[in-house]
Short mmCIF file of N, CA and C in Angstrom, two decimals:
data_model
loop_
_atom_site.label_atom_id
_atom_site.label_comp_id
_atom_site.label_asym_id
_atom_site.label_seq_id
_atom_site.Cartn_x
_atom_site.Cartn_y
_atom_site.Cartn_z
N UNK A 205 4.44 25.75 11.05
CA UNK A 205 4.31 24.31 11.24
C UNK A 205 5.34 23.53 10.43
N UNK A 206 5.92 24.12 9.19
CA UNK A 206 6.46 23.39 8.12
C UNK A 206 7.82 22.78 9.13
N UNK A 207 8.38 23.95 9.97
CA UNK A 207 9.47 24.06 10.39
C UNK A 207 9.73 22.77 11.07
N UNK A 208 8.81 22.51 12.12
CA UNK A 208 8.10 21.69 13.08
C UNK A 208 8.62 20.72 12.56
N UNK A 209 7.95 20.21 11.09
CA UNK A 209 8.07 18.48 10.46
C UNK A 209 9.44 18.67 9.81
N UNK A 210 10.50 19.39 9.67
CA UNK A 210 11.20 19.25 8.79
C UNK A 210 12.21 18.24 9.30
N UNK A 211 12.74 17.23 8.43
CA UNK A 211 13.93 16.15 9.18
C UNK A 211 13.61 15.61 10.79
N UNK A 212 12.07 15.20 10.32
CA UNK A 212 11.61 14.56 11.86
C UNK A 212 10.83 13.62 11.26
N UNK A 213 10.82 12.32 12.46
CA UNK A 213 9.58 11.66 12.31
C UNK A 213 8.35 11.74 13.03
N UNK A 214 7.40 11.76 12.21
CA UNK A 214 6.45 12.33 12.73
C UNK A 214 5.25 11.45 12.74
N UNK A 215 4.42 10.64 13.80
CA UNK A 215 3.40 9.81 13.78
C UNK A 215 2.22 10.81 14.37
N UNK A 216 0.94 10.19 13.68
CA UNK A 216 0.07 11.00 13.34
C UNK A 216 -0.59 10.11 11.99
N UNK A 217 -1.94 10.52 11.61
CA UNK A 217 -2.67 10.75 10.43
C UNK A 217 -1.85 11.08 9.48
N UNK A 218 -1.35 9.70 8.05
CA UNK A 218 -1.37 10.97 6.83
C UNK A 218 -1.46 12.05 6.38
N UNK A 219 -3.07 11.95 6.50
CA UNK A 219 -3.91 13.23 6.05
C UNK A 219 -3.37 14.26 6.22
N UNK A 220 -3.91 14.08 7.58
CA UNK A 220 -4.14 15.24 8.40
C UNK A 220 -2.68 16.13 8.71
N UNK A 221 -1.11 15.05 8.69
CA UNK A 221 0.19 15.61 8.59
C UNK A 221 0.16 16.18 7.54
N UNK A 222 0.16 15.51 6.19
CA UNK A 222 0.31 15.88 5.09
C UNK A 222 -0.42 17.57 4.62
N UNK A 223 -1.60 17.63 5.38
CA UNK A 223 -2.19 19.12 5.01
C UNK A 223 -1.25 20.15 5.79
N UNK A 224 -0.44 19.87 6.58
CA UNK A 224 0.34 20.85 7.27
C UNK A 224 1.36 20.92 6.56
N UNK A 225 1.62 20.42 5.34
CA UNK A 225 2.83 20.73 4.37
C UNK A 225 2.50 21.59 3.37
N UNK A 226 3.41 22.53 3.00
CA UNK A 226 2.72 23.30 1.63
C UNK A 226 3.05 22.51 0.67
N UNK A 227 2.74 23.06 -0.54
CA UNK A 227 2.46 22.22 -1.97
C UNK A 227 3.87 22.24 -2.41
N UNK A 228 4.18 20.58 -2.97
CA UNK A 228 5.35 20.88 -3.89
C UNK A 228 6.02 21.21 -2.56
N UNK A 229 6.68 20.74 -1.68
CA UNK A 229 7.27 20.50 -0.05
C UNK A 229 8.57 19.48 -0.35
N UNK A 230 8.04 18.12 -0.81
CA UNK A 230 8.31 17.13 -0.52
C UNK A 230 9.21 16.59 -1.47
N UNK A 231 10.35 16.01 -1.38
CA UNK A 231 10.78 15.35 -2.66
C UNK A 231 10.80 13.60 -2.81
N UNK A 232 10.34 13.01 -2.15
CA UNK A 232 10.14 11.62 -2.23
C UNK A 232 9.00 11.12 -1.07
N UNK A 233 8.07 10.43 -1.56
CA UNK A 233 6.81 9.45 -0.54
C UNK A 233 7.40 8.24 -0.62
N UNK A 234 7.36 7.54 0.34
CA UNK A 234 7.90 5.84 0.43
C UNK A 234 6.96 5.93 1.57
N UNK A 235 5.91 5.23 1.07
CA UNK A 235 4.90 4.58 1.48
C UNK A 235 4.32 3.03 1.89
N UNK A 236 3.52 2.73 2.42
CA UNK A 236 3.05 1.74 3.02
C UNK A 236 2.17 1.58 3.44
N UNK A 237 1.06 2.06 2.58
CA UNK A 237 -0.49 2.17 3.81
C UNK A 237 -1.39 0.48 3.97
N UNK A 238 -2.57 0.82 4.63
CA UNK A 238 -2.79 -0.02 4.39
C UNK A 238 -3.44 -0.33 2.95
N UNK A 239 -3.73 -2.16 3.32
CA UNK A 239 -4.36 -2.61 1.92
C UNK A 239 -5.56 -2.77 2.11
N UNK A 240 -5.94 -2.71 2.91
CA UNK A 240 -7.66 -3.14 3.05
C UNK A 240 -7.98 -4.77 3.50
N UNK A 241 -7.15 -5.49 3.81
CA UNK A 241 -7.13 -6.89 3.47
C UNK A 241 -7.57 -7.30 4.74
N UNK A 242 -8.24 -6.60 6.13
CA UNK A 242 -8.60 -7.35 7.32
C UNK A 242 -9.70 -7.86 7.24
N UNK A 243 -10.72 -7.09 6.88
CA UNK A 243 -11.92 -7.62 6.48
C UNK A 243 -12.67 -7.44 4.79
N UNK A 244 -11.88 -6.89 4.09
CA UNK A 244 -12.14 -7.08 2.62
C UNK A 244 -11.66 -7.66 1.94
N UNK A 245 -10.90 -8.66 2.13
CA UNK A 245 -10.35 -9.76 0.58
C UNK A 245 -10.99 -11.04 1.84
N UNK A 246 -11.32 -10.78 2.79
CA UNK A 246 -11.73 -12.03 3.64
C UNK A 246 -13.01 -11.95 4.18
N UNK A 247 -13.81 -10.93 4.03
CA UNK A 247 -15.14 -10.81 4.92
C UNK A 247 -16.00 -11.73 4.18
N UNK A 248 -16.57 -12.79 5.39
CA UNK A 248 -17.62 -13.30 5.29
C UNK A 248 -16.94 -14.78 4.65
N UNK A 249 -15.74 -14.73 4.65
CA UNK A 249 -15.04 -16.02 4.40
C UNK A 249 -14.97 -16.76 5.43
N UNK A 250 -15.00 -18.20 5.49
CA UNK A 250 -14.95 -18.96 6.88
C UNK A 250 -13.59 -19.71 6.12
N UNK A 251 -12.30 -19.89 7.59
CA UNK A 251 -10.90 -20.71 7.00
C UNK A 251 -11.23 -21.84 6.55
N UNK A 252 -10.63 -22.13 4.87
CA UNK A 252 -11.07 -23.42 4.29
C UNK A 252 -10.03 -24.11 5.54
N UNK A 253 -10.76 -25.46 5.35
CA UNK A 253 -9.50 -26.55 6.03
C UNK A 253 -9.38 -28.05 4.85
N UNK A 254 -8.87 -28.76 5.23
CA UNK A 254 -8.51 -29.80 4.18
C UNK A 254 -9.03 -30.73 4.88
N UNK A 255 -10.01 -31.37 3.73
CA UNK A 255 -10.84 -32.46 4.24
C UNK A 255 -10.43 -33.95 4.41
N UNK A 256 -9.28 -34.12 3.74
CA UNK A 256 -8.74 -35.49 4.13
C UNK A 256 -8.13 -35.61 5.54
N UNK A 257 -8.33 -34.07 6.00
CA UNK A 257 -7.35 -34.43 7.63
C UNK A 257 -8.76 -34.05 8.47
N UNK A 258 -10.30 -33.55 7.64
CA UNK A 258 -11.26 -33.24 8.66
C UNK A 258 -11.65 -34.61 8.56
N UNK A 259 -11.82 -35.09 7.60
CA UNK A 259 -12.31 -36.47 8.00
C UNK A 259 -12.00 -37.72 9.11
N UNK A 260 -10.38 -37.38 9.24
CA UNK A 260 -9.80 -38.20 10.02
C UNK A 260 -10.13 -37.34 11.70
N UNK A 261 -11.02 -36.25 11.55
CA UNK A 261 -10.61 -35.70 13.02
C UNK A 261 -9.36 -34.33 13.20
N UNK A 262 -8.97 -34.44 11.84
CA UNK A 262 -7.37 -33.19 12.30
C UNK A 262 -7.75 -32.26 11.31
N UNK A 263 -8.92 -31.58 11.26
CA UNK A 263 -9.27 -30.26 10.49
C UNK A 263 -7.90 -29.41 10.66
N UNK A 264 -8.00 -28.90 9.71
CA UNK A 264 -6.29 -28.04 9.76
C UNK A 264 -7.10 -26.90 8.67
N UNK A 265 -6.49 -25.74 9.72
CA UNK A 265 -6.63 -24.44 8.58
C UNK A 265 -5.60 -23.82 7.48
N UNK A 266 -6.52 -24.18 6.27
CA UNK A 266 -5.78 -23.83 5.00
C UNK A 266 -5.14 -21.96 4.59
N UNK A 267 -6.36 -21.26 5.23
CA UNK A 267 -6.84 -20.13 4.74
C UNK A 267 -6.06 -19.25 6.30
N UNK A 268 -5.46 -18.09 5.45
CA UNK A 268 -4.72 -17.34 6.51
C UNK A 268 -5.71 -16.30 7.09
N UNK A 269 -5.68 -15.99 8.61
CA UNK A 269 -6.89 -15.38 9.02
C UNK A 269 -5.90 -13.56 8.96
N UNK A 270 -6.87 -12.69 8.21
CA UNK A 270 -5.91 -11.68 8.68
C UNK A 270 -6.96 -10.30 9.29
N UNK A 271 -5.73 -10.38 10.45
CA UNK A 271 -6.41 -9.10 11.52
C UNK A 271 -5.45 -8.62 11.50
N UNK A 272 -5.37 -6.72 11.00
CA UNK A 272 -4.16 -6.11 11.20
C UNK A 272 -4.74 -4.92 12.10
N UNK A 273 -5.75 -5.18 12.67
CA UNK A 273 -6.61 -4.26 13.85
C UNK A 273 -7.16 -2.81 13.31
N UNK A 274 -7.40 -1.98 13.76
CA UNK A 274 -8.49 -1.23 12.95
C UNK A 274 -7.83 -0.12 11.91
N UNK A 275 -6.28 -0.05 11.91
CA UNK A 275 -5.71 0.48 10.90
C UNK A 275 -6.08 0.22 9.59
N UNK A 276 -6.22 -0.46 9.48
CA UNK A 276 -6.80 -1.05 8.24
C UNK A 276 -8.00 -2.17 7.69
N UNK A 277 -9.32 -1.34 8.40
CA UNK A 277 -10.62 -2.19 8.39
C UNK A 277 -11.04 -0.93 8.08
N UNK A 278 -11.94 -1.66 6.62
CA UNK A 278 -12.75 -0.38 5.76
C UNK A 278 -14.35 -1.24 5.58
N UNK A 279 -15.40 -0.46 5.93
CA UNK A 279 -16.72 -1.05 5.76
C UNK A 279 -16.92 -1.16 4.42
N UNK A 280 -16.11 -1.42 3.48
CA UNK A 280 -16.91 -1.45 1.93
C UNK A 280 -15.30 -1.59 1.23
N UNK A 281 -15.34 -1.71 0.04
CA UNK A 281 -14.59 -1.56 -0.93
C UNK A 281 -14.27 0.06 -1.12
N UNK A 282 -15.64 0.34 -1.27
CA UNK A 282 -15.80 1.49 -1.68
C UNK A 282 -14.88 2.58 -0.70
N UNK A 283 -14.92 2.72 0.26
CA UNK A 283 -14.54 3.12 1.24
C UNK A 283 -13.33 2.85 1.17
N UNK A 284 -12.91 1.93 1.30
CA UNK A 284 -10.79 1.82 1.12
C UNK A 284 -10.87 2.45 -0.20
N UNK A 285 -10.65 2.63 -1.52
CA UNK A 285 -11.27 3.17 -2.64
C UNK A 285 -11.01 4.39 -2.73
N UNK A 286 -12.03 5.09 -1.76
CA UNK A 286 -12.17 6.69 -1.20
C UNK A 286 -10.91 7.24 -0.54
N UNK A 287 -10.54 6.29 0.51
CA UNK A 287 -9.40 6.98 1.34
C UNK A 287 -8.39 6.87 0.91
N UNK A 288 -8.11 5.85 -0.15
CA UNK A 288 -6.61 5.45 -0.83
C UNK A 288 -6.40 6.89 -1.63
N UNK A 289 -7.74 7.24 -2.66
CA UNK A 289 -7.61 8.63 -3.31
C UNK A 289 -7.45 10.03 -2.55
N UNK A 290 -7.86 9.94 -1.24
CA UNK A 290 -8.24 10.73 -0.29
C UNK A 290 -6.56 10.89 0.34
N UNK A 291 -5.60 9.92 -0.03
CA UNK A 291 -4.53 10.23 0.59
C UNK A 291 -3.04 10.24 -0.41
N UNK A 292 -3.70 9.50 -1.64
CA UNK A 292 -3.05 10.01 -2.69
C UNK A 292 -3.24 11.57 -3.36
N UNK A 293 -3.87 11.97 -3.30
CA UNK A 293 -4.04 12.96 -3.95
C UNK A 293 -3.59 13.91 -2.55
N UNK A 294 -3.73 14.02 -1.53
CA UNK A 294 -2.47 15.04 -0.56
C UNK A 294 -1.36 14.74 -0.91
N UNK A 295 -0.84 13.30 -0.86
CA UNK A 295 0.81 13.16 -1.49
C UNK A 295 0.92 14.01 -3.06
N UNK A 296 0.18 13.63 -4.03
CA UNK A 296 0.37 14.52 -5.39
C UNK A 296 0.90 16.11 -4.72
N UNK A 297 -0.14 16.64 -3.69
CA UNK A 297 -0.01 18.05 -3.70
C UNK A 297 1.09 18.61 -2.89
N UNK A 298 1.63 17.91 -1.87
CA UNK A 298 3.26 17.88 -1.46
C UNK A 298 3.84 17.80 -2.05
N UNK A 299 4.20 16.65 -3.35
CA UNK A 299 5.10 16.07 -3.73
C UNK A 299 5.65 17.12 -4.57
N UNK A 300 7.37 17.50 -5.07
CA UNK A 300 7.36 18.26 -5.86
C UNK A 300 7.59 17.73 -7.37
N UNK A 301 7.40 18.98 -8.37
CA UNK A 301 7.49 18.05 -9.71
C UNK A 301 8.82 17.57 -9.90
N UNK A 302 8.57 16.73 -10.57
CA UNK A 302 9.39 15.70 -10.96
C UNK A 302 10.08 14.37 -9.68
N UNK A 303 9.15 14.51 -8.93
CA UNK A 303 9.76 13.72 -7.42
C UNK A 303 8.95 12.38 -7.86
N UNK A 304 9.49 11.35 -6.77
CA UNK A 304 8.77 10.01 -7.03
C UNK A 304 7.75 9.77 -5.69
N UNK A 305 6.98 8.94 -6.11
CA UNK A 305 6.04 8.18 -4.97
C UNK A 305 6.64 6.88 -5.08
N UNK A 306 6.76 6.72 -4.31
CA UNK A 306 6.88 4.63 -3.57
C UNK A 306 6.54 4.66 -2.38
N UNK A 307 5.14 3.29 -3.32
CA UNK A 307 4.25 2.74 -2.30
C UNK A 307 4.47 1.53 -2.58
N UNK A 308 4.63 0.31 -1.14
CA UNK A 308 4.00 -0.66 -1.16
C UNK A 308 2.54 -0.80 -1.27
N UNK A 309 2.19 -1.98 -1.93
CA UNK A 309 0.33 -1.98 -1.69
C UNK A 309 0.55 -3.72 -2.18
N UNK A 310 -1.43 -3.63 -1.90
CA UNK A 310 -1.72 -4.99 -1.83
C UNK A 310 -1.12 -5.57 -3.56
N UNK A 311 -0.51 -6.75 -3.69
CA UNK A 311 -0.44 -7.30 -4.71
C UNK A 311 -1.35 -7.32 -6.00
N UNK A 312 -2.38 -7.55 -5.21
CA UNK A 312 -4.16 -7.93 -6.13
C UNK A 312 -4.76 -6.90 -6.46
N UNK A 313 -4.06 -5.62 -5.93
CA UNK A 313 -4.59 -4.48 -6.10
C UNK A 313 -4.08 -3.02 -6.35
N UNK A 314 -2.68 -3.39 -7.03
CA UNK A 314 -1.70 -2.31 -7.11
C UNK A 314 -1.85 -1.60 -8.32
N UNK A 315 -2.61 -2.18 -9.01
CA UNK A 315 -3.35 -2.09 -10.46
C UNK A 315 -3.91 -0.78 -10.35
N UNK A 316 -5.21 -0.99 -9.42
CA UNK A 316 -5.77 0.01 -9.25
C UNK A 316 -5.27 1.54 -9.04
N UNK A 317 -4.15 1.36 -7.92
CA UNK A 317 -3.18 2.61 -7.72
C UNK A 317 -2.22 3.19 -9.00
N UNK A 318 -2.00 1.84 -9.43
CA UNK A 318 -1.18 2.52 -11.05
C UNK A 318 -2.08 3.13 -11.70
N UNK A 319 -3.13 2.99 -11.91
CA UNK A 319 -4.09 3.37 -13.08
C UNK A 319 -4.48 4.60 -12.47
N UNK A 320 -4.63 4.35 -10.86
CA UNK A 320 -5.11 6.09 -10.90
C UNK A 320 -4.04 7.17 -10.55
N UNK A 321 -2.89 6.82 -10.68
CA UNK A 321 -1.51 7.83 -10.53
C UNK A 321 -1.47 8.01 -12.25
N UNK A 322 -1.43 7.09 -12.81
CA UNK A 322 -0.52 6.87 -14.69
C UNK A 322 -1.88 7.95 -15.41
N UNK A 323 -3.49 7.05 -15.23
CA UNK A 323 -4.31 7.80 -16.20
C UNK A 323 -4.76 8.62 -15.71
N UNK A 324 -5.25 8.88 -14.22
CA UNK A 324 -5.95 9.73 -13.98
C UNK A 324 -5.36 11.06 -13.41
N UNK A 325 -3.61 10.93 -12.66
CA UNK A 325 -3.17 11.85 -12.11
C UNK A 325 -1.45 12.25 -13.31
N UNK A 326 -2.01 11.39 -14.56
CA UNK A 326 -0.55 11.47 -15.37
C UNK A 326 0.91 11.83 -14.56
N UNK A 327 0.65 10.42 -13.63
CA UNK A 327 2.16 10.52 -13.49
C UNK A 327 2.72 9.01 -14.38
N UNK A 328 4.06 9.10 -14.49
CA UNK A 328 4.65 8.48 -15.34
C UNK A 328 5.37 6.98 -14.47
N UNK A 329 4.80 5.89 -14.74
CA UNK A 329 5.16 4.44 -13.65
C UNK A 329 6.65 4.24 -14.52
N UNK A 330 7.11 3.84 -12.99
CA UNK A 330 8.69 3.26 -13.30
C UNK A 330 8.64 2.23 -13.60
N UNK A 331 8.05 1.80 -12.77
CA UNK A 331 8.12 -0.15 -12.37
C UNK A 331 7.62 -0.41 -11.06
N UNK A 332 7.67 -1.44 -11.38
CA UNK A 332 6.79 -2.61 -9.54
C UNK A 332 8.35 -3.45 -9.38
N UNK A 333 8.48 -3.43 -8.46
CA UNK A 333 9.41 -4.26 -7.43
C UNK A 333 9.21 -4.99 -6.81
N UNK A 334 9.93 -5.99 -6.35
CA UNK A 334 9.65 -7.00 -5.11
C UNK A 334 10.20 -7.06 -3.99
N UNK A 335 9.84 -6.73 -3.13
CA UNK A 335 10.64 -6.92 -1.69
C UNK A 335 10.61 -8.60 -1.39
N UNK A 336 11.55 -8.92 -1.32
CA UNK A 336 11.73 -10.25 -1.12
C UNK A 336 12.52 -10.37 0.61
N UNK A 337 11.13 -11.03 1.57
CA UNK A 337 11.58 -10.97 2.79
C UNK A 337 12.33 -12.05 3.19
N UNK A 338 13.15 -11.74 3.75
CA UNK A 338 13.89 -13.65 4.53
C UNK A 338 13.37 -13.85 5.65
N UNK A 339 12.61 -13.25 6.28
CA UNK A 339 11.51 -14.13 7.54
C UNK A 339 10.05 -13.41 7.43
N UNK A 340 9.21 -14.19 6.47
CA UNK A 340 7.72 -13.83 6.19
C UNK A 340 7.25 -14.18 7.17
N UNK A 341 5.59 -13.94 7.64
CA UNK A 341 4.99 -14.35 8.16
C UNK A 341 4.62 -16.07 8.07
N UNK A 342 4.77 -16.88 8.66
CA UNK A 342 3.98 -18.13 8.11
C UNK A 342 2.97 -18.43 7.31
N UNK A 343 2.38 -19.10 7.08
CA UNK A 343 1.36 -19.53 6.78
C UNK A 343 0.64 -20.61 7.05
N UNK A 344 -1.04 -20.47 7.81
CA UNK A 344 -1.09 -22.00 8.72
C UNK A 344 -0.77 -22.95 7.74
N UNK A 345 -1.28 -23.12 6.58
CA UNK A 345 -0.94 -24.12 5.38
C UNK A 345 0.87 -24.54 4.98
N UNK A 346 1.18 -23.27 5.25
CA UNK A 346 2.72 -23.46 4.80
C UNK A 346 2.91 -24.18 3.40
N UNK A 347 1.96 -23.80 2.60
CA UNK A 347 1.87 -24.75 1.08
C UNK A 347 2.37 -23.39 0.15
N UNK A 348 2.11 -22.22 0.68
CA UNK A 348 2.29 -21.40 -0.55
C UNK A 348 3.71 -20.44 0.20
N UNK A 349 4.39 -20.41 -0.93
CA UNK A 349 5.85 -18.87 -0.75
C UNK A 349 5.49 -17.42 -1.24
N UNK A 350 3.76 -17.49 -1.49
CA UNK A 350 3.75 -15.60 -1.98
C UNK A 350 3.87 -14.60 -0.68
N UNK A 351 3.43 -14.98 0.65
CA UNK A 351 3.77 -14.34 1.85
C UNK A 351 5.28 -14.05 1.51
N UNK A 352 6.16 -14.27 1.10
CA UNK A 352 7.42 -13.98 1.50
C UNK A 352 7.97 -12.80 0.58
N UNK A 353 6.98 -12.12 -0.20
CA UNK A 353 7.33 -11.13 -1.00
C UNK A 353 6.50 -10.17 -1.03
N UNK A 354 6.09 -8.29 -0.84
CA UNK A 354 5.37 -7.45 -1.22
C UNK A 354 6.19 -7.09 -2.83
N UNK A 355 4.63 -6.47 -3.33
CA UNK A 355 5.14 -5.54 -4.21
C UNK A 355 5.18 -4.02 -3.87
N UNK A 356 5.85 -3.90 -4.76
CA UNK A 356 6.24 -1.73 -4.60
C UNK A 356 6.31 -1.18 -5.91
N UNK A 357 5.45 -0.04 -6.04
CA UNK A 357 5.47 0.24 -7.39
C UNK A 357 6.10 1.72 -7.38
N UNK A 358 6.79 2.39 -8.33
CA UNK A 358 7.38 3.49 -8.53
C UNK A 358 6.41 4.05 -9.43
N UNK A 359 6.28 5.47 -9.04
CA UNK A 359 5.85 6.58 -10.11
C UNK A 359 6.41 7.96 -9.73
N UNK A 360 6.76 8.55 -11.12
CA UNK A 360 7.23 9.94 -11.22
C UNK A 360 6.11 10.79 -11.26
N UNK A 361 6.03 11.91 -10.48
CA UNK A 361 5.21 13.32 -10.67
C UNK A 361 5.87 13.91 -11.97
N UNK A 362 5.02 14.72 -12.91
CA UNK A 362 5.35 14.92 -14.36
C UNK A 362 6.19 16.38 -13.86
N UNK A 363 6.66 16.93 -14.34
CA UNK A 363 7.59 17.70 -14.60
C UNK A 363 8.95 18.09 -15.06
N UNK A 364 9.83 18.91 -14.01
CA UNK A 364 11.58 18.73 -13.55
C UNK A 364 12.05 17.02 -14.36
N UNK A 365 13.05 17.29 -14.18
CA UNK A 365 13.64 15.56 -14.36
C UNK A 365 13.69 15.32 -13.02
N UNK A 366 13.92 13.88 -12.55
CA UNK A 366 14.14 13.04 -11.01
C UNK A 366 15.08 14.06 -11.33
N UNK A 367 14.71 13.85 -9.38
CA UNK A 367 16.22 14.66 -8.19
C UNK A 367 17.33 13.95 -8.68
N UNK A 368 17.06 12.67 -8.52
CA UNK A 368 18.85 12.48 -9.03
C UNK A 368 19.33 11.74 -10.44
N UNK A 369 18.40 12.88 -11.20
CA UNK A 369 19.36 13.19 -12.40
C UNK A 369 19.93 14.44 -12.54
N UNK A 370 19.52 15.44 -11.59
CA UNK A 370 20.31 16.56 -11.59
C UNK A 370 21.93 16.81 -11.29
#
């Protein structure tokens, strides 16, 4: 199977690709999963609107509605939580030592992924980055510029030195 994925792109499940790799395979993840953000940083939120324009009749929505369809709709916290570890920890076991992970992730929540790569899987964080986009998504409000940037955080698997310090 290894042969199969080698210098291809391959769509499919993470997971489920990733178990068809042997251990220590891989020399770089650049990632992007999801964040959880379709129905968990918003469930059960109704779009604020601004009341000086509901009053007049021109309710206007403040609050960005986000549907990124079922790729990324988790029934719980807990559950995005589970699968984030559930798919980090296959990347750990591909990855070879001393290789890097880069992932984008949610802003509000990249914390979480550092802490469980740095304390719990001792890998060693580079840094967080900013992708700074020149055509973001809008925003119905158009009051705020954080849409126009993800973060990306770097971490080293402990071992080897990086590939390219060799």
């Amino acid at each position: 199977k290894m042969n199969e994925l080698i210098n291809r792109i391959t769509q499919g499940d993470c997971i489920q690709v990733m178990k068809l790799l042997p251990n220590e395979s891989i020399d770089l993840i650049l990632t992007d999963p999801p964040y959880g953000i379709t129905n968990l940083l918003r469930s059960g939120q109704e779009p604020e609107t601004s009341k000086s324009r509901q009053q007049r009749g021109q309710a206007k929505v403040r609050a960005a509605e986000f549907n990124f369809e079922n790729w990324d709709k988790f029934s719980t916290k807990e559950d995005f939580l589970q699968w984030t570890h559930t798919w980090v920890n296959e990347a750990i076991r591909v990855l070879k030592k001393g290789r890097m992970i880069i992932s984008y992730f949610d802003k509000d929540q990249i914390n979480f992924l550092s802490r469980y790569l740095t304390k719990d899987k001792k890998f060693l964080l580079r840094g967080y980055y900013a992708d700074c986009k020149n055509n973001p998504a809008p925003r119905p409000a158009k009051d705020k510029w954080m849409m126009g940037w993800e973060i990306i955080g770097i971490w080293k698997k402990n071992g080897d030195k990086p590939y390219f310090d060799k």
